[in-house]
JSON list of C-alpha atoms in Angstrom, two decimals:
[
{"chain": "A", "resi": 26, "resn": "MET", "atom": "CA", "xyz": [-162.20, -55.60, 195.08]},
{"chain": "A", "resi": 27, "resn": "SER", "atom": "CA", "xyz": [-164.84, -52.91, 195.17]},
{"chain": "A", "resi": 28, "resn": "PRO", "atom": "CA", "xyz": [-165.56, -50.96, 192.01]},
{"chain": "A", "resi": 29, "resn": "SER", "atom": "CA", "xyz": [-163.92, -47.79, 193.38]},
{"chain": "A", "resi": 30, "resn": "THR", "atom": "CA", "xyz": [-160.75, -49.70, 194.33]},
{"chain": "A", "resi": 31, "resn": "ALA", "atom": "CA", "xyz": [-160.68, -51.28, 190.87]},
{"chain": "A", "resi": 32, "resn": "ASP", "atom": "CA", "xyz": [-161.15, -47.93, 189.25]},
{"chain": "A", "resi": 33, "resn": "ARG", "atom": "CA", "xyz": [-158.32, -46.43, 191.29]},
{"chain": "A", "resi": 34, "resn": "LEU", "atom": "CA", "xyz": [-156.06, -49.23, 190.29]},
{"chain": "A", "resi": 35, "resn": "ARG", "atom": "CA", "xyz": [-156.84, -48.85, 186.56]},
{"chain": "A", "resi": 36, "resn": "LEU", "atom": "CA", "xyz": [-156.29, -45.09, 186.86]},
{"chain": "A", "resi": 37, "resn": "VAL", "atom": "CA", "xyz": [-152.87, -45.68, 188.52]},
{"chain": "A", "resi": 38, "resn": "ILE", "atom": "CA", "xyz": [-151.99, -48.19, 185.63]},
{"chain": "A", "resi": 39, "resn": "LEU", "atom": "CA", "xyz": [-153.09, -45.52, 183.02]},
{"chain": "A", "resi": 40, "resn": "VAL", "atom": "CA", "xyz": [-151.09, -42.81, 184.77]},
{"chain": "A", "resi": 41, "resn": "VAL", "atom": "CA", "xyz": [-147.95, -45.03, 184.67]},
{"chain": "A", "resi": 42, "resn": "TRP", "atom": "CA", "xyz": [-148.62, -45.67, 180.96]},
{"chain": "A", "resi": 43, "resn": "ILE", "atom": "CA", "xyz": [-148.95, -41.93, 180.29]},
{"chain": "A", "resi": 44, "resn": "THR", "atom": "CA", "xyz": [-145.87, -40.96, 182.45]},
{"chain": "A", "resi": 45, "resn": "GLY", "atom": "CA", "xyz": [-143.76, -43.48, 180.59]},
{"chain": "A", "resi": 46, "resn": "PHE", "atom": "CA", "xyz": [-144.70, -42.16, 177.13]},
{"chain": "A", "resi": 47, "resn": "LEU", "atom": "CA", "xyz": [-144.45, -38.47, 178.41]},
{"chain": "A", "resi": 48, "resn": "ILE", "atom": "CA", "xyz": [-140.87, -39.31, 179.47]},
{"chain": "A", "resi": 49, "resn": "GLY", "atom": "CA", "xyz": [-140.19, -40.69, 176.07]},
{"chain": "A", "resi": 50, "resn": "THR", "atom": "CA", "xyz": [-141.70, -37.69, 174.35]},
{"chain": "A", "resi": 51, "resn": "ALA", "atom": "CA", "xyz": [-139.74, -35.24, 176.50]},
{"chain": "A", "resi": 52, "resn": "SER", "atom": "CA", "xyz": [-136.44, -37.22, 175.96]},
{"chain": "A", "resi": 53, "resn": "HIS", "atom": "CA", "xyz": [-136.73, -37.25, 172.16]},
{"chain": "A", "resi": 54, "resn": "VAL", "atom": "CA", "xyz": [-137.83, -33.52, 172.05]},
{"chain": "A", "resi": 55, "resn": "LEU", "atom": "CA", "xyz": [-134.93, -32.55, 174.27]},
{"chain": "A", "resi": 56, "resn": "ASP", "atom": "CA", "xyz": [-132.58, -34.56, 172.02]},
{"chain": "A", "resi": 57, "resn": "LEU", "atom": "CA", "xyz": [-133.86, -32.45, 169.13]},
{"chain": "A", "resi": 58, "resn": "ILE", "atom": "CA", "xyz": [-133.55, -29.25, 170.84]},
{"chain": "A", "resi": 59, "resn": "VAL", "atom": "CA", "xyz": [-130.01, -29.92, 172.06]},
{"chain": "A", "resi": 60, "resn": "GLY", "atom": "CA", "xyz": [-128.79, -31.75, 168.98]},
{"chain": "A", "resi": 61, "resn": "GLY", "atom": "CA", "xyz": [-130.86, -30.09, 166.31]},
{"chain": "A", "resi": 62, "resn": "ALA", "atom": "CA", "xyz": [-130.62, -31.71, 162.88]},
{"chain": "A", "resi": 63, "resn": "ASP", "atom": "CA", "xyz": [-127.47, -33.58, 163.91]},
{"chain": "A", "resi": 64, "resn": "THR", "atom": "CA", "xyz": [-129.15, -35.32, 166.81]},
{"chain": "A", "resi": 65, "resn": "TYR", "atom": "CA", "xyz": [-128.15, -39.08, 166.80]},
{"chain": "A", "resi": 66, "resn": "SER", "atom": "CA", "xyz": [-125.64, -38.29, 164.08]},
{"chain": "A", "resi": 67, "resn": "GLU", "atom": "CA", "xyz": [-123.15, -40.87, 165.46]},
{"chain": "A", "resi": 68, "resn": "PHE", "atom": "CA", "xyz": [-125.63, -43.62, 164.63]},
{"chain": "A", "resi": 69, "resn": "PRO", "atom": "CA", "xyz": [-126.63, -45.13, 161.27]},
{"chain": "A", "resi": 70, "resn": "PRO", "atom": "CA", "xyz": [-129.41, -43.19, 159.37]},
{"chain": "A", "resi": 71, "resn": "THR", "atom": "CA", "xyz": [-132.05, -45.95, 159.95]},
{"chain": "A", "resi": 72, "resn": "LEU", "atom": "CA", "xyz": [-131.58, -45.68, 163.69]},
{"chain": "A", "resi": 73, "resn": "ARG", "atom": "CA", "xyz": [-131.74, -41.92, 163.51]},
{"chain": "A", "resi": 74, "resn": "VAL", "atom": "CA", "xyz": [-135.07, -42.15, 161.52]},
{"chain": "A", "resi": 75, "resn": "PHE", "atom": "CA", "xyz": [-136.48, -44.70, 164.13]},
{"chain": "A", "resi": 76, "resn": "TRP", "atom": "CA", "xyz": [-135.57, -42.50, 167.04]},
{"chain": "A", "resi": 77, "resn": "LEU", "atom": "CA", "xyz": [-136.87, -39.43, 165.45]},
{"chain": "A", "resi": 78, "resn": "SER", "atom": "CA", "xyz": [-140.19, -41.08, 164.65]},
{"chain": "A", "resi": 79, "resn": "LEU", "atom": "CA", "xyz": [-140.58, -41.63, 168.35]},
{"chain": "A", "resi": 80, "resn": "THR", "atom": "CA", "xyz": [-140.93, -37.82, 168.57]},
{"chain": "A", "resi": 81, "resn": "VAL", "atom": "CA", "xyz": [-144.26, -38.35, 166.84]},
{"chain": "A", "resi": 82, "resn": "LEU", "atom": "CA", "xyz": [-145.30, -41.81, 167.95]},
{"chain": "A", "resi": 83, "resn": "ASP", "atom": "CA", "xyz": [-144.82, -41.19, 171.74]},
{"chain": "A", "resi": 84, "resn": "PRO", "atom": "CA", "xyz": [-147.15, -38.22, 171.85]},
{"chain": "A", "resi": 85, "resn": "LEU", "atom": "CA", "xyz": [-149.58, -39.96, 169.59]},
{"chain": "A", "resi": 86, "resn": "THR", "atom": "CA", "xyz": [-149.73, -42.79, 171.96]},
{"chain": "A", "resi": 87, "resn": "LEU", "atom": "CA", "xyz": [-150.20, -40.31, 174.83]},
{"chain": "A", "resi": 88, "resn": "LEU", "atom": "CA", "xyz": [-153.19, -38.63, 173.12]},
{"chain": "A", "resi": 89, "resn": "LEU", "atom": "CA", "xyz": [-154.88, -41.99, 172.34]},
{"chain": "A", "resi": 90, "resn": "LEU", "atom": "CA", "xyz": [-154.40, -43.09, 175.96]},
{"chain": "A", "resi": 91, "resn": "LEU", "atom": "CA", "xyz": [-155.84, -39.93, 177.32]},
{"chain": "A", "resi": 92, "resn": "LEU", "atom": "CA", "xyz": [-158.84, -40.34, 175.01]},
{"chain": "A", "resi": 93, "resn": "ARG", "atom": "CA", "xyz": [-159.21, -43.93, 176.24]},
{"chain": "A", "resi": 94, "resn": "LYS", "atom": "CA", "xyz": [-158.83, -45.31, 172.84]},
{"chain": "A", "resi": 95, "resn": "ARG", "atom": "CA", "xyz": [-157.69, -49.04, 172.60]},
{"chain": "A", "resi": 96, "resn": "ALA", "atom": "CA", "xyz": [-155.48, -48.00, 169.60]},
{"chain": "A", "resi": 97, "resn": "GLY", "atom": "CA", "xyz": [-153.28, -46.16, 172.25]},
{"chain": "A", "resi": 98, "resn": "ILE", "atom": "CA", "xyz": [-152.77, -49.49, 174.01]},
{"chain": "A", "resi": 99, "resn": "ALA", "atom": "CA", "xyz": [-151.93, -51.25, 170.84]},
{"chain": "A", "resi": 100, "resn": "LEU", "atom": "CA", "xyz": [-149.55, -48.44, 169.57]},
{"chain": "A", "resi": 101, "resn": "GLY", "atom": "CA", "xyz": [-147.96, -48.24, 173.05]},
{"chain": "A", "resi": 102, "resn": "LEU", "atom": "CA", "xyz": [-147.11, -51.84, 172.93]},
{"chain": "A", "resi": 103, "resn": "VAL", "atom": "CA", "xyz": [-145.74, -51.79, 169.45]},
{"chain": "A", "resi": 104, "resn": "VAL", "atom": "CA", "xyz": [-143.67, -48.62, 170.19]},
{"chain": "A", "resi": 105, "resn": "ILE", "atom": "CA", "xyz": [-142.06, -49.92, 173.46]},
{"chain": "A", "resi": 106, "resn": "LEU", "atom": "CA", "xyz": [-141.38, -53.42, 172.04]},
{"chain": "A", "resi": 107, "resn": "ALA", "atom": "CA", "xyz": [-139.73, -51.87, 168.89]},
{"chain": "A", "resi": 108, "resn": "ASP", "atom": "CA", "xyz": [-137.79, -49.36, 171.08]},
{"chain": "A", "resi": 109, "resn": "ILE", "atom": "CA", "xyz": [-136.43, -52.02, 173.45]},
{"chain": "A", "resi": 110, "resn": "THR", "atom": "CA", "xyz": [-135.51, -54.30, 170.58]},
{"chain": "A", "resi": 111, "resn": "VAL", "atom": "CA", "xyz": [-133.66, -51.52, 168.78]},
{"chain": "A", "resi": 112, "resn": "ASN", "atom": "CA", "xyz": [-132.05, -50.12, 171.93]},
{"chain": "A", "resi": 113, "resn": "TRP", "atom": "CA", "xyz": [-130.82, -53.52, 173.19]},
{"chain": "A", "resi": 114, "resn": "THR", "atom": "CA", "xyz": [-129.46, -54.35, 169.81]},
{"chain": "A", "resi": 115, "resn": "VAL", "atom": "CA", "xyz": [-127.66, -51.06, 169.73]},
{"chain": "A", "resi": 116, "resn": "PHE", "atom": "CA", "xyz": [-126.43, -51.70, 173.22]},
{"chain": "A", "resi": 117, "resn": "PHE", "atom": "CA", "xyz": [-124.91, -55.06, 172.39]},
{"chain": "A", "resi": 118, "resn": "THR", "atom": "CA", "xyz": [-123.57, -54.14, 168.88]},
{"chain": "A", "resi": 119, "resn": "ILE", "atom": "CA", "xyz": [-122.79, -50.54, 168.40]},
{"chain": "A", "resi": 120, "resn": "GLY", "atom": "CA", "xyz": [-122.83, -49.20, 171.95]},
{"chain": "A", "resi": 121, "resn": "GLY", "atom": "CA", "xyz": [-123.82, -45.73, 172.94]},
{"chain": "A", "resi": 122, "resn": "ASN", "atom": "CA", "xyz": [-126.98, -46.61, 174.75]},
{"chain": "A", "resi": 123, "resn": "PRO", "atom": "CA", "xyz": [-126.67, -46.52, 178.67]},
{"chain": "A", "resi": 124, "resn": "LEU", "atom": "CA", "xyz": [-127.48, -49.82, 180.36]},
{"chain": "A", "resi": 125, "resn": "PHE", "atom": "CA", "xyz": [-129.65, -47.84, 182.84]},
{"chain": "A", "resi": 126, "resn": "GLY", "atom": "CA", "xyz": [-131.85, -46.62, 180.01]},
{"chain": "A", "resi": 127, "resn": "VAL", "atom": "CA", "xyz": [-132.39, -49.94, 178.31]},
{"chain": "A", "resi": 128, "resn": "VAL", "atom": "CA", "xyz": [-133.12, -51.72, 181.66]},
{"chain": "A", "resi": 129, "resn": "ASN", "atom": "CA", "xyz": [-135.66, -49.03, 182.58]},
{"chain": "A", "resi": 130, "resn": "GLN", "atom": "CA", "xyz": [-137.40, -49.35, 179.30]},
{"chain": "A", "resi": 131, "resn": "THR", "atom": "CA", "xyz": [-137.45, -53.07, 179.66]},
{"chain": "A", "resi": 132, "resn": "VAL", "atom": "CA", "xyz": [-139.05, -52.86, 183.03]},
{"chain": "A", "resi": 133, "resn": "PHE", "atom": "CA", "xyz": [-141.49, -50.36, 181.61]},
{"chain": "A", "resi": 134, "resn": "ALA", "atom": "CA", "xyz": [-142.31, -52.79, 178.72]},
{"chain": "A", "resi": 135, "resn": "ILE", "atom": "CA", "xyz": [-142.91, -55.68, 181.14]},
{"chain": "A", "resi": 136, "resn": "PHE", "atom": "CA", "xyz": [-145.33, -53.35, 183.10]},
{"chain": "A", "resi": 137, "resn": "LEU", "atom": "CA", "xyz": [-147.14, -52.53, 179.94]},
{"chain": "A", "resi": 138, "resn": "LEU", "atom": "CA", "xyz": [-147.49, -56.13, 178.78]},
{"chain": "A", "resi": 139, "resn": "ALA", "atom": "CA", "xyz": [-148.63, -57.19, 182.24]},
{"chain": "A", "resi": 140, "resn": "THR", "atom": "CA", "xyz": [-151.25, -54.42, 182.53]},
{"chain": "A", "resi": 141, "resn": "ALA", "atom": "CA", "xyz": [-152.45, -54.10, 178.87]},
{"chain": "A", "resi": 142, "resn": "PRO", "atom": "CA", "xyz": [-155.26, -56.63, 179.31]},
{"chain": "A", "resi": 143, "resn": "ALA", "atom": "CA", "xyz": [-156.76, -54.70, 182.28]},
{"chain": "A", "resi": 144, "resn": "LEU", "atom": "CA", "xyz": [-156.42, -51.41, 180.41]},
{"chain": "A", "resi": 145, "resn": "TRP", "atom": "CA", "xyz": [-157.93, -52.98, 177.27]},
{"chain": "A", "resi": 146, "resn": "ARG", "atom": "CA", "xyz": [-161.07, -54.18, 179.28]},
{"chain": "A", "resi": 147, "resn": "TRP", "atom": "CA", "xyz": [-161.41, -50.75, 181.07]},
{"chain": "A", "resi": 148, "resn": "PHE", "atom": "CA", "xyz": [-161.33, -48.85, 177.70]},
{"chain": "A", "resi": 149, "resn": "ARG", "atom": "CA", "xyz": [-163.97, -51.26, 176.28]},
{"chain": "A", "resi": 150, "resn": "SER", "atom": "CA", "xyz": [-166.29, -50.63, 179.07]},
{"chain": "A", "resi": 151, "resn": "ALA", "atom": "CA", "xyz": [-165.74, -46.90, 178.82]},
{"chain": "A", "resi": 152, "resn": "GLN", "atom": "CA", "xyz": [-166.64, -47.07, 175.16]},
{"chain": "A", "resi": 153, "resn": "GLU", "atom": "CA", "xyz": [-169.74, -49.26, 175.82]},
{"chain": "A", "resi": 154, "resn": "GLN", "atom": "CA", "xyz": [-170.92, -46.67, 178.49]},
{"chain": "A", "resi": 155, "resn": "LYS", "atom": "CA", "xyz": [-170.72, -43.95, 175.86]},
{"chain": "A", "resi": 156, "resn": "ARG", "atom": "CA", "xyz": [-172.87, -45.96, 173.45]},
{"chain": "A", "resi": 157, "resn": "ARG", "atom": "CA", "xyz": [-175.66, -46.61, 175.99]},
{"chain": "A", "resi": 158, "resn": "PRO", "atom": "CA", "xyz": [-178.66, -44.50, 175.79]},
{"chain": "A", "resi": 159, "resn": "PRO", "atom": "CA", "xyz": [-179.26, -42.25, 178.81]},
{"chain": "A", "resi": 160, "resn": "GLN", "atom": "CA", "xyz": [-181.52, -43.73, 181.47]},
{"chain": "A", "resi": 161, "resn": "ALA", "atom": "CA", "xyz": [-184.76, -41.89, 182.16]}
]
């Protein structure tokens, strides 16, 4: 694979990551706009706190990914794994989460897990290039 093809592939991977967390951000912000302080009120308080925390964690992940910080990869994985764990648990125990949503999140999580190593290496090389002194 030529360097330009590899760079395009990494960029596509990054765009998918960013798009996923942008969708998550928009979803939780819209829930807050529509539901206000009572959003997720039909669920236990700990679930409400978790889902509200995603209103901060999803855009933070986005920002770190845009800055090509490895912390964005780590945070993204933690967020999506926690989110699918919570959402599948709610789906099977309490109900109220649509199957379509939890399946889509799970597919996204699989994509993130599969592509995280490539993104990790790409972000490392980007950081190393920033540290190199300019060539004369």
